[in-house]
CSV table of C-alpha atoms and ligand atoms in Angstrom, one decimal:
chain,number,residue,atom,x,y,z
Q,150,MET,CA,-24.2,49.3,-1.2
Q,151,LYS,CA,-25.0,46.6,0.7
Q,152,LEU,CA,-23.5,44.3,-2.4
Q,153,LYS,CA,-20.6,45.9,-1.8
Q,154,LEU,CA,-20.7,45.6,2.1
Q,155,LEU,CA,-21.1,41.8,1.1
Q,156,GLY,CA,-18.6,41.5,-1.3
Q,157,LEU,CA,-16.1,43.0,1.5
Q,158,ALA,CA,-17.3,40.3,3.2
Q,159,VAL,CA,-16.2,37.3,1.2
Q,160,THR,CA,-13.6,38.7,0.1
Q,161,ALA,CA,-11.9,38.3,4.3
Q,162,MET,CA,-13.0,35.4,4.4
Q,163,VAL,CA,-10.8,34.7,1.5
Q,164,LEU,CA,-7.8,35.9,2.6
Q,165,ALA,CA,-8.6,34.8,6.3
Q,166,SER,CA,-8.8,31.0,4.9
Q,167,CYS,CA,-5.7,31.6,1.9
Q,168,GLY,CA,-3.3,32.0,5.5
Q,169,ASN,CA,-4.5,29.5,6.2
Q,170,LYS,CA,-4.2,27.1,2.6
Q,171,ASP,CA,-6.9,24.6,2.9
Q,172,ASN,CA,-8.5,25.0,7.0
Q,173,ALA,CA,-6.5,22.5,8.2
Q,174,GLY,CA,-7.2,24.8,11.5
Q,175,ALA,CA,-9.8,24.6,12.0
Q,176,ALA,CA,-11.4,22.1,14.7
Q,177,SER,CA,-14.2,21.3,15.2
Q,178,ALA,CA,-15.3,23.4,19.5
Q,179,GLU,CA,-16.1,20.5,21.0
Q,180,GLU,CA,-13.4,17.5,19.7
Q,181,GLU,CA,-10.6,16.8,21.6
Q,182,LYS,CA,-7.3,18.0,19.8
Q,183,VAL,CA,-6.2,14.0,18.8
Q,184,LEU,CA,-6.1,12.2,15.8
Q,185,ASN,CA,-5.6,8.9,16.8
Q,186,VAL,CA,-4.1,7.7,12.9
Q,187,TYR,CA,-3.0,3.4,11.8
Q,188,ASN,CA,-1.2,3.1,9.1
Q,189,TRP,CA,1.2,0.8,7.1
Q,190,SER,CA,4.2,0.7,8.6
Q,191,ASP,CA,7.3,2.5,6.7
Q,192,TYR,CA,4.6,4.3,4.8
Q,193,ILE,CA,5.4,7.9,5.7
Q,194,ALA,CA,7.9,10.5,5.9
Q,195,PRO,CA,10.0,11.1,9.1
Q,196,ASP,CA,8.3,14.9,9.7
Q,197,THR,CA,4.8,14.3,8.3
Q,198,LEU,CA,2.8,14.3,11.6
Q,199,ALA,CA,5.2,16.8,13.3
Q,200,ASN,CA,4.1,19.1,11.1
Q,201,PHE,CA,0.9,18.6,10.9
Q,202,GLU,CA,0.3,19.0,14.9
Q,203,LYS,CA,3.0,22.0,14.7
Q,204,GLU,CA,-0.2,23.8,12.1
Q,205,THR,CA,-3.0,22.5,13.9
Q,206,GLY,CA,-2.2,21.6,17.6
Q,207,ILE,CA,-3.1,17.8,17.0
Q,208,LYS,CA,-1.7,15.3,18.8
Q,209,VAL,CA,-1.5,12.6,16.1
Q,210,THR,CA,-1.0,8.8,17.7
Q,211,TYR,CA,-0.1,7.0,15.0
Q,212,ASP,CA,0.0,3.0,15.2
Q,213,VAL,CA,0.5,0.6,12.2
Q,214,PHE,CA,0.5,-3.2,10.6
Q,215,ASP,CA,1.9,-4.1,7.8
Q,216,SER,CA,-1.2,-6.8,6.6
Q,217,ASN,CA,-4.7,-6.1,5.2
Q,218,GLU,CA,-5.4,-8.7,7.8
Q,219,VAL,CA,-4.6,-6.8,9.9
Q,220,LEU,CA,-7.1,-4.3,10.5
Q,221,GLU,CA,-9.7,-6.1,8.9
Q,222,THR,CA,-9.9,-8.0,12.2
Q,223,LYS,CA,-10.2,-5.0,13.9
Q,224,LEU,CA,-12.6,-3.4,12.0
Q,225,VAL,CA,-14.9,-5.7,12.0
Q,226,THR,CA,-14.8,-5.9,16.0
Q,227,GLY,CA,-14.9,-2.4,16.1
Q,228,ASN,CA,-14.1,0.3,18.5
Q,229,THR,CA,-10.8,0.4,17.3
Q,230,GLY,CA,-10.0,4.1,18.1
Q,231,TYR,CA,-8.9,4.8,15.9
Q,232,ASP,CA,-9.9,8.5,13.3
Q,233,VAL,CA,-8.6,7.3,10.2
Q,234,VAL,CA,-6.9,3.6,8.7
Q,235,VAL,CA,-6.0,3.1,5.8
Q,236,PRO,CA,-7.0,-0.4,4.1
Q,237,SER,CA,-5.6,-1.3,0.2
Q,238,LEU,CA,-9.4,-0.6,-1.8
Q,239,THR,CA,-10.7,-4.1,-2.1
Q,240,PHE,CA,-10.4,-4.9,1.3
Q,241,LEU,CA,-12.0,-1.6,1.8
Q,242,ALA,CA,-15.1,-2.7,-0.6
Q,243,ARG,CA,-15.6,-5.0,1.7
Q,244,GLN,CA,-15.4,-2.8,4.6
Q,245,ILE,CA,-18.3,-1.1,2.5
Q,246,GLN,CA,-20.8,-3.7,2.2
Q,247,ALA,CA,-20.3,-4.4,6.2
Q,248,GLY,CA,-20.6,0.1,6.8
Q,249,VAL,CA,-17.6,-0.3,9.0
Q,250,PHE,CA,-16.8,3.3,7.6
Q,251,MET,CA,-18.6,6.9,8.0
Q,252,PRO,CA,-19.4,8.5,4.0
Q,253,LEU,CA,-16.9,11.3,4.1
Q,254,ASP,CA,-17.5,15.4,4.4
Q,255,LYS,CA,-16.3,15.9,0.5
Q,256,SER,CA,-17.0,19.7,2.1
Q,257,LYS,CA,-14.3,19.1,3.8
Q,258,LEU,CA,-11.3,17.9,1.7
Q,259,PRO,CA,-11.0,21.0,-1.2
Q,260,ASN,CA,-7.4,18.7,-1.4
Q,261,LEU,CA,-9.8,16.6,-3.7
Q,262,ALA,CA,-8.7,18.1,-6.5
Q,263,ASN,CA,-6.3,17.8,-6.2
Q,264,LEU,CA,-6.4,13.6,-7.0
Q,265,ASP,CA,-5.8,12.6,-10.3
Q,266,PRO,CA,-9.5,12.2,-12.3
Q,267,GLU,CA,-8.7,9.2,-13.9
Q,268,ILE,CA,-7.0,6.7,-10.8
Q,269,GLN,CA,-10.5,8.0,-8.7
Q,270,ALA,CA,-12.4,7.2,-12.1
Q,271,ASN,CA,-10.8,3.3,-11.6
Q,272,ILE,CA,-11.4,3.4,-7.1
Q,273,ALA,CA,-15.0,4.2,-7.8
Q,274,LYS,CA,-16.3,0.7,-8.9
Q,275,LEU,CA,-14.9,-0.1,-5.6
Q,276,ASP,CA,-16.0,3.0,-4.0
Q,277,LYS,CA,-18.9,4.6,-6.3
Q,278,ASP,CA,-18.4,7.8,-5.9
Q,279,ASN,CA,-15.5,8.4,-4.2
Q,280,ALA,CA,-17.6,8.6,-0.9
Q,281,HIS,CA,-15.7,6.5,1.7
Q,282,SER,CA,-12.0,6.9,1.2
Q,283,VAL,CA,-9.5,9.1,-0.5
Q,284,ASN,CA,-6.1,7.2,-1.8
Q,285,TYR,CA,-2.5,7.7,-0.1
Q,286,LEU,CA,-0.6,6.3,-2.4
Q,287,TRP,CA,-0.5,3.1,-4.7
Q,288,GLY,CA,2.0,0.5,-5.9
Q,289,THR,CA,3.1,-2.6,-7.1
Q,290,THR,CA,3.3,-6.3,-5.8
Q,291,GLY,CA,6.8,-7.7,-7.0
Q,292,ILE,CA,10.5,-9.3,-6.6
Q,293,GLY,CA,12.8,-7.6,-4.4
Q,294,TYR,CA,16.9,-9.1,-4.7
Q,295,ASN,CA,20.5,-8.4,-4.6
Q,296,VAL,CA,21.7,-8.4,-7.0
Q,297,LYS,CA,24.7,-9.6,-6.8
Q,298,LYS,CA,24.1,-12.7,-5.2
Q,299,ILE,CA,21.6,-13.2,-8.2
Q,300,LYS,CA,24.7,-12.7,-11.0
Q,301,GLU,CA,26.6,-14.8,-7.9
Q,302,ILE,CA,24.1,-18.5,-8.1
Q,303,PHE,CA,22.6,-17.4,-12.0
Q,304,GLY,CA,25.6,-15.7,-13.8
Q,305,ASP,CA,26.5,-12.9,-14.5
Q,306,ASP,CA,23.8,-13.5,-17.6
Q,307,TYR,CA,21.1,-14.1,-16.1
Q,308,VAL,CA,18.2,-11.4,-16.2
Q,309,VAL,CA,16.1,-11.0,-13.0
Q,310,ASP,CA,12.7,-10.5,-15.0
Q,311,SER,CA,10.3,-13.0,-14.3
Q,312,TYR,CA,8.6,-14.6,-11.8
Q,313,ASP,CA,10.4,-17.8,-12.7
Q,314,LEU,CA,13.0,-16.8,-10.4
Q,315,VAL,CA,10.2,-17.4,-6.9
Q,316,PHE,CA,7.7,-19.2,-7.9
Q,317,ASN,CA,9.9,-22.2,-10.0
Q,318,PRO,CA,10.8,-24.9,-7.3
Q,319,GLU,CA,14.1,-25.3,-9.3
Q,320,ASN,CA,15.0,-21.8,-9.0
Q,321,LEU,CA,14.2,-20.8,-5.9
Q,322,ALA,CA,15.8,-23.9,-4.5
Q,323,LYS,CA,19.2,-22.3,-5.2
Q,324,LEU,CA,18.2,-19.2,-3.3
Q,325,LYS,CA,16.6,-21.4,0.1
Q,326,SER,CA,20.8,-20.7,2.1
Q,327,CYS,CA,20.8,-16.8,0.9
Q,328,GLY,CA,17.5,-15.7,2.4
Q,329,VAL,CA,13.9,-15.8,0.6
Q,330,TYR,CA,10.6,-13.2,2.1
Q,331,PHE,CA,7.7,-13.7,0.9
Q,332,LEU,CA,4.8,-11.4,2.0
Q,333,ASP,CA,3.0,-13.2,4.9
Q,334,SER,CA,-0.7,-13.2,3.3
Q,335,PRO,CA,-2.5,-15.5,1.3
Q,336,SER,CA,-4.5,-12.6,-1.0
Q,337,GLU,CA,-0.3,-11.2,-1.7
Q,338,ILE,CA,0.2,-14.2,-2.4
Q,339,VAL,CA,-1.9,-16.3,-4.0
Q,340,PRO,CA,-3.2,-14.2,-7.0
Q,341,PRO,CA,0.4,-13.7,-9.3
Q,342,VAL,CA,1.1,-17.3,-8.5
Q,343,LEU,CA,-2.0,-18.3,-9.9
Q,344,ASN,CA,-0.9,-15.5,-12.9
Q,345,TYR,CA,2.3,-17.1,-13.1
Q,346,LEU,CA,1.0,-20.1,-13.5
Q,347,GLY,CA,-1.7,-19.1,-16.5
Q,348,GLU,CA,-4.0,-18.8,-14.5
Q,349,ASP,CA,-7.1,-16.1,-14.1
Q,350,PRO,CA,-5.3,-15.0,-11.3
Q,351,ASN,CA,-8.9,-14.1,-9.7
Q,352,SER,CA,-10.2,-17.1,-9.8
Q,353,PHE,CA,-13.1,-17.7,-7.4
Q,354,ASP,CA,-13.3,-21.3,-8.8
Q,355,GLU,CA,-11.8,-24.5,-6.4
Q,356,ALA,CA,-10.8,-26.4,-8.3
Q,357,VAL,CA,-7.8,-23.7,-10.2
Q,358,ILE,CA,-6.8,-21.6,-6.8
Q,359,ALA,CA,-5.5,-25.7,-5.6
Q,360,LYS,CA,-3.2,-25.2,-8.5
Q,361,ALA,CA,-0.9,-22.4,-6.0
Q,362,GLU,CA,-2.4,-24.4,-3.3
Q,363,ALA,CA,-0.2,-27.1,-4.6
Q,364,ARG,CA,3.0,-24.6,-6.2
Q,365,LEU,CA,3.4,-23.5,-3.3
Q,366,LYS,CA,3.5,-27.1,-1.3
Q,367,GLU,CA,6.1,-27.5,-3.1
Q,368,LEU,CA,8.2,-23.5,-3.2
Q,369,ARG,CA,7.8,-24.5,1.0
Q,370,PRO,CA,10.8,-25.9,1.9
Q,371,TYR,CA,13.0,-23.2,-0.1
Q,372,ILE,CA,10.8,-20.5,2.4
Q,373,THR,CA,13.5,-18.9,4.5
Q,374,GLN,CA,10.7,-16.3,6.2
Q,375,PHE,CA,6.7,-15.1,5.9
Q,376,HIS,CA,6.5,-11.6,6.8
Q,377,SER,CA,5.2,-8.5,5.7
Q,378,SER,CA,7.8,-6.7,6.6
Q,379,GLU,CA,10.9,-7.3,7.9
Q,380,TYR,CA,12.0,-8.4,4.7
Q,381,ILE,CA,13.4,-4.1,4.4
Q,382,ASN,CA,15.9,-4.0,7.1
Q,383,ALA,CA,16.8,-9.0,5.6
Q,384,LEU,CA,17.1,-7.5,2.0
Q,385,ALA,CA,19.2,-3.9,3.3
Q,386,ASN,CA,21.8,-5.7,5.5
Q,387,GLY,CA,21.8,-9.1,2.8
Q,388,ASP,CA,19.9,-11.1,5.1
Q,389,ALA,CA,17.4,-12.1,2.4
Q,390,CYS,CA,18.8,-12.2,-1.4
Q,391,VAL,CA,14.9,-12.4,-1.9
Q,392,ALA,CA,11.5,-11.2,-1.7
Q,393,VAL,CA,8.9,-11.1,-2.5
Q,394,GLY,CA,7.6,-7.9,-2.0
Q,395,TRP,CA,5.8,-4.8,-2.0
Q,396,SER,CA,7.6,-1.8,-4.5
Q,397,GLY,CA,8.2,1.2,-2.4
Q,398,ASP,CA,9.5,-0.9,1.4
Q,399,ILE,CA,12.0,-2.9,-1.4
Q,400,PHE,CA,13.4,0.7,-2.9
Q,401,GLN,CA,13.3,1.5,0.6
Q,402,ALA,CA,15.0,-1.7,1.0
Q,403,ALA,CA,17.4,-0.7,-1.8
Q,404,THR,CA,17.9,3.1,0.1
Q,405,ARG,CA,18.8,1.7,3.1
Q,406,ALA,CA,22.1,-1.0,1.1
Q,407,GLU,CA,23.5,2.3,-0.2
Q,408,GLU,CA,23.4,4.4,2.9
Q,409,ALA,CA,25.1,1.2,5.3
Q,410,ASP,CA,27.5,1.4,2.3
Q,411,ALA,CA,28.0,-2.8,3.4
Q,412,GLY,CA,27.8,-3.4,0.0
Q,413,VAL,CA,24.4,-4.6,-1.0
Q,414,GLU,CA,22.8,-3.7,-3.7
Q,415,VAL,CA,19.4,-3.9,-4.2
Q,416,ASN,CA,17.3,-3.5,-7.2
Q,417,TYR,CA,13.0,-3.9,-7.9
Q,418,ILE,CA,11.0,-5.8,-10.5
Q,419,ILE,CA,7.7,-5.9,-11.8
Q,420,PRO,CA,7.8,-10.0,-13.5
Q,421,LYS,CA,7.1,-9.6,-17.0
Q,422,GLU,CA,4.4,-12.3,-16.3
Q,423,GLY,CA,1.7,-9.1,-14.7
Q,424,THR,CA,1.2,-8.9,-11.2
Q,425,ALA,CA,-0.7,-7.1,-8.8
Q,426,VAL,CA,-1.4,-3.6,-8.4
Q,427,TRP,CA,-3.0,-1.8,-5.4
Q,428,PHE,CA,-4.2,1.2,-4.2
Q,429,ASP,CA,-4.5,1.9,-0.1
Q,430,MET,CA,-7.3,4.2,0.9
Q,431,MET,CA,-7.2,6.9,3.7
Q,432,ALA,CA,-11.3,6.0,5.0
Q,433,ILE,CA,-12.8,7.3,8.4
Q,434,PRO,CA,-14.3,4.5,11.2
Q,435,LYS,CA,-18.0,5.3,12.1
Q,436,ASP,CA,-17.5,5.2,15.1
Q,437,ALA,CA,-14.2,7.3,15.0
Q,438,LYS,CA,-14.3,10.1,18.6
Q,439,HIS,CA,-12.4,12.6,15.9
Q,440,PRO,CA,-14.1,13.0,13.0
Q,441,ASN,CA,-13.4,17.2,11.8
Q,442,ASN,CA,-10.1,15.7,13.1
Q,443,ALA,CA,-9.4,12.8,10.6
Q,444,HIS,CA,-11.1,15.7,7.9
Q,445,ILE,CA,-8.7,17.9,8.6
Q,446,PHE,CA,-5.6,15.2,7.9
Q,447,ILE,CA,-6.9,13.7,5.2
Q,448,ASN,CA,-7.2,17.4,3.9
Q,449,TYR,CA,-3.1,17.6,5.0
Q,450,ILE,CA,-2.3,14.7,2.8
Q,451,LEU,CA,-3.7,15.9,-0.5
Q,452,ARG,CA,-1.6,18.9,-0.1
Q,453,PRO,CA,0.9,18.2,-2.6
Q,454,GLU,CA,3.3,19.9,-0.8
Q,455,VAL,CA,2.5,16.9,1.7
Q,456,SER,CA,2.0,14.0,-0.6
Q,457,ALA,CA,4.8,14.1,-2.7
Q,458,GLU,CA,7.1,14.3,0.1
Q,459,ILE,CA,5.6,11.0,1.4
Q,460,SER,CA,5.4,9.3,-1.6
Q,461,ASN,CA,9.3,11.0,-2.5
Q,462,TYR,CA,10.3,9.3,1.2
Q,463,VAL,CA,8.6,5.8,0.4
Q,464,ALA,CA,9.3,5.4,-2.9
Q,465,TYR,CA,5.0,4.8,-3.8
Q,466,ALA,CA,3.7,6.3,-6.7
Q,467,SER,CA,1.3,9.3,-5.7
Q,468,ALA,CA,-2.3,9.9,-7.4
Q,469,ASN,CA,-1.7,13.2,-6.3
Q,470,LYS,CA,-1.9,14.8,-9.7
Q,471,ALA,CA,-1.0,17.5,-8.7
Q,472,SER,CA,2.5,16.8,-6.3
Q,473,LEU,CA,3.1,15.1,-9.8
Q,474,ALA,CA,6.1,18.0,-10.5
Q,475,MET,CA,7.2,17.5,-6.9
Q,476,ILE,CA,8.4,14.5,-6.9
Q,477,ASP,CA,12.0,13.6,-7.8
Q,478,LYS,CA,12.4,13.4,-11.4
Q,479,GLU,CA,14.2,9.5,-10.9
Q,480,LEU,CA,11.2,8.4,-9.2
Q,481,LEU,CA,8.7,9.8,-11.9
Q,482,ASP,CA,11.1,8.0,-14.4
Q,483,ASN,CA,11.0,4.9,-12.7
Q,484,PRO,CA,9.7,2.2,-13.8
Q,485,GLY,CA,9.2,-0.1,-10.9
Q,486,VAL,CA,7.3,2.7,-9.2
Q,487,TYR,CA,5.4,4.1,-12.3
Q,488,PRO,CA,5.6,1.3,-15.0
Q,489,THR,CA,5.3,1.9,-18.2
Q,490,ALA,CA,2.4,2.1,-20.4
Q,491,ASP,CA,4.0,-1.7,-21.4
Q,492,ALA,CA,4.4,-3.1,-18.1
Q,493,LYS,CA,1.1,-1.9,-17.1
Q,494,LYS,CA,-1.0,-3.1,-19.6
Q,495,GLY,CA,0.2,-7.0,-17.4
Q,496,LEU,CA,-1.3,-5.3,-13.7
Q,497,PHE,CA,-4.3,-6.3,-12.6
Q,498,SER,CA,-6.7,-5.2,-9.7
Q,499,LEU,CA,-7.0,-7.9,-7.0
Q,500,ALA,CA,-10.5,-8.9,-6.6
Q,501,VAL,CA,-12.9,-8.4,-3.6
Q,502,LEU,CA,-12.5,-11.9,-2.3
Q,503,PRO,CA,-15.9,-13.6,-0.6
Q,504,PRO,CA,-16.9,-14.9,2.5
Q,505,GLU,CA,-15.9,-18.6,1.3
Q,506,VAL,CA,-12.9,-18.1,-0.9
Q,507,ASP,CA,-11.3,-15.3,1.6
Q,508,ARG,CA,-11.8,-18.6,4.5
Q,509,LEU,CA,-10.2,-21.4,1.6
Q,510,PHE,CA,-6.7,-19.1,0.8
Q,511,ASN,CA,-7.0,-19.1,5.1
Q,512,ARG,CA,-6.6,-22.4,6.3
Q,513,ILE,CA,-4.4,-22.7,2.2
Q,514,TRP,CA,-2.0,-20.5,4.2
Q,515,THR,CA,-2.3,-22.3,8.1
Q,516,SER,CA,-1.6,-25.5,6.2
Q,517,LEU,CA,1.2,-23.8,3.9
Q,518,LYS,CA,2.8,-23.2,7.3
Q,519,THR,CA,2.1,-25.0,9.5
Q,520,GLY,CA,3.0,-27.3,7.0
Q,521,GLN,CA,-1.0,-29.7,8.1
Y,287,SPD,N1,4.5,-0.4,3.7
Y,287,SPD,C1,3.8,-0.1,2.8
Y,287,SPD,C2,3.7,-1.3,2.5
Y,287,SPD,C3,2.2,-0.6,2.1
Y,287,SPD,C4,1.4,-1.9,0.8
Y,287,SPD,N2,0.1,-1.3,1.1
Y,287,SPD,C5,0.2,-2.8,0.2
Y,287,SPD,C6,-1.3,-3.5,0.3
Y,287,SPD,C7,-1.3,-4.4,-1.0
Y,287,SPD,N3,-2.6,-4.7,-0.9
């Protein structure tokens, strides 16, 4: 009899939680219904936050950044006021070492089961046991370009498939007048340049890194803008004809160009020499004021339909295996978003930079941008 009653109680609990799918409403009594999120710009679907707020009653303040360096400066200073932040994995790894994040309470994240175990295992190399972070989306760094402009300048038969277009000064010189954007971050640009030059993209050797610096100095006169988010609109409205940027951003530029219907066509390629692949990770700062709400939010993002909606909108790849059935076929079949097995062979992850290399990268970048 006792067992039967227990059985009924368990059934009632299961039914109650079914209505609520993954316990999204389980806010803690002591926590105010507020959540502060700091994410990359152009990285969420239009309805995601409103839907989350409606379902949970948790009010989200959502701020954006466009570089790991900016986020890291805030995190190491502490007291960011944020409950969820989204660094890239290699930055997260050293932030974990610095004690910036709290370990996740996985009992509050049942939707972790939706993640691709292979990608999880890879991530665990830098975040042991996936203890502090959950993948948001992933992508590659490559070349965005204006299809017509490149044909006008290099001829109809020119095939854009190589970093030669942007890392060879002779080619870049021809593009200056139509607008050249590079990501504004040494950690994004130095490794692909080294790889293009035939060097280890993750070398910590000063003499090797100097080769990238020398090449960037040759390229510098033809780079019209360093920026890590403006290139989306610049490509879309024809102000830039080429950008070294991130996969999804460039596909968003292609969509915006198409919507504007002003004759601009934008495309993205993963250069044949290989390039960087990266994973952006949700994590909770140790001093977060609303850690329970942060877990509710992360678990919400991990729902297959929520993850797919974001991925479909921003055109970045999802590590949420359960969401793949809901990803637009056009996106799944796009080798710029989900690289082919062959292209995957050329992809490299970025290294976790030791402080002295980090300082060297920053010196190179300042001198490149200021010309001193
Ligand atoms: N607009 C969203 C861009 C997200 C880019 N994350 C980049 C990480 C590169 N290491």
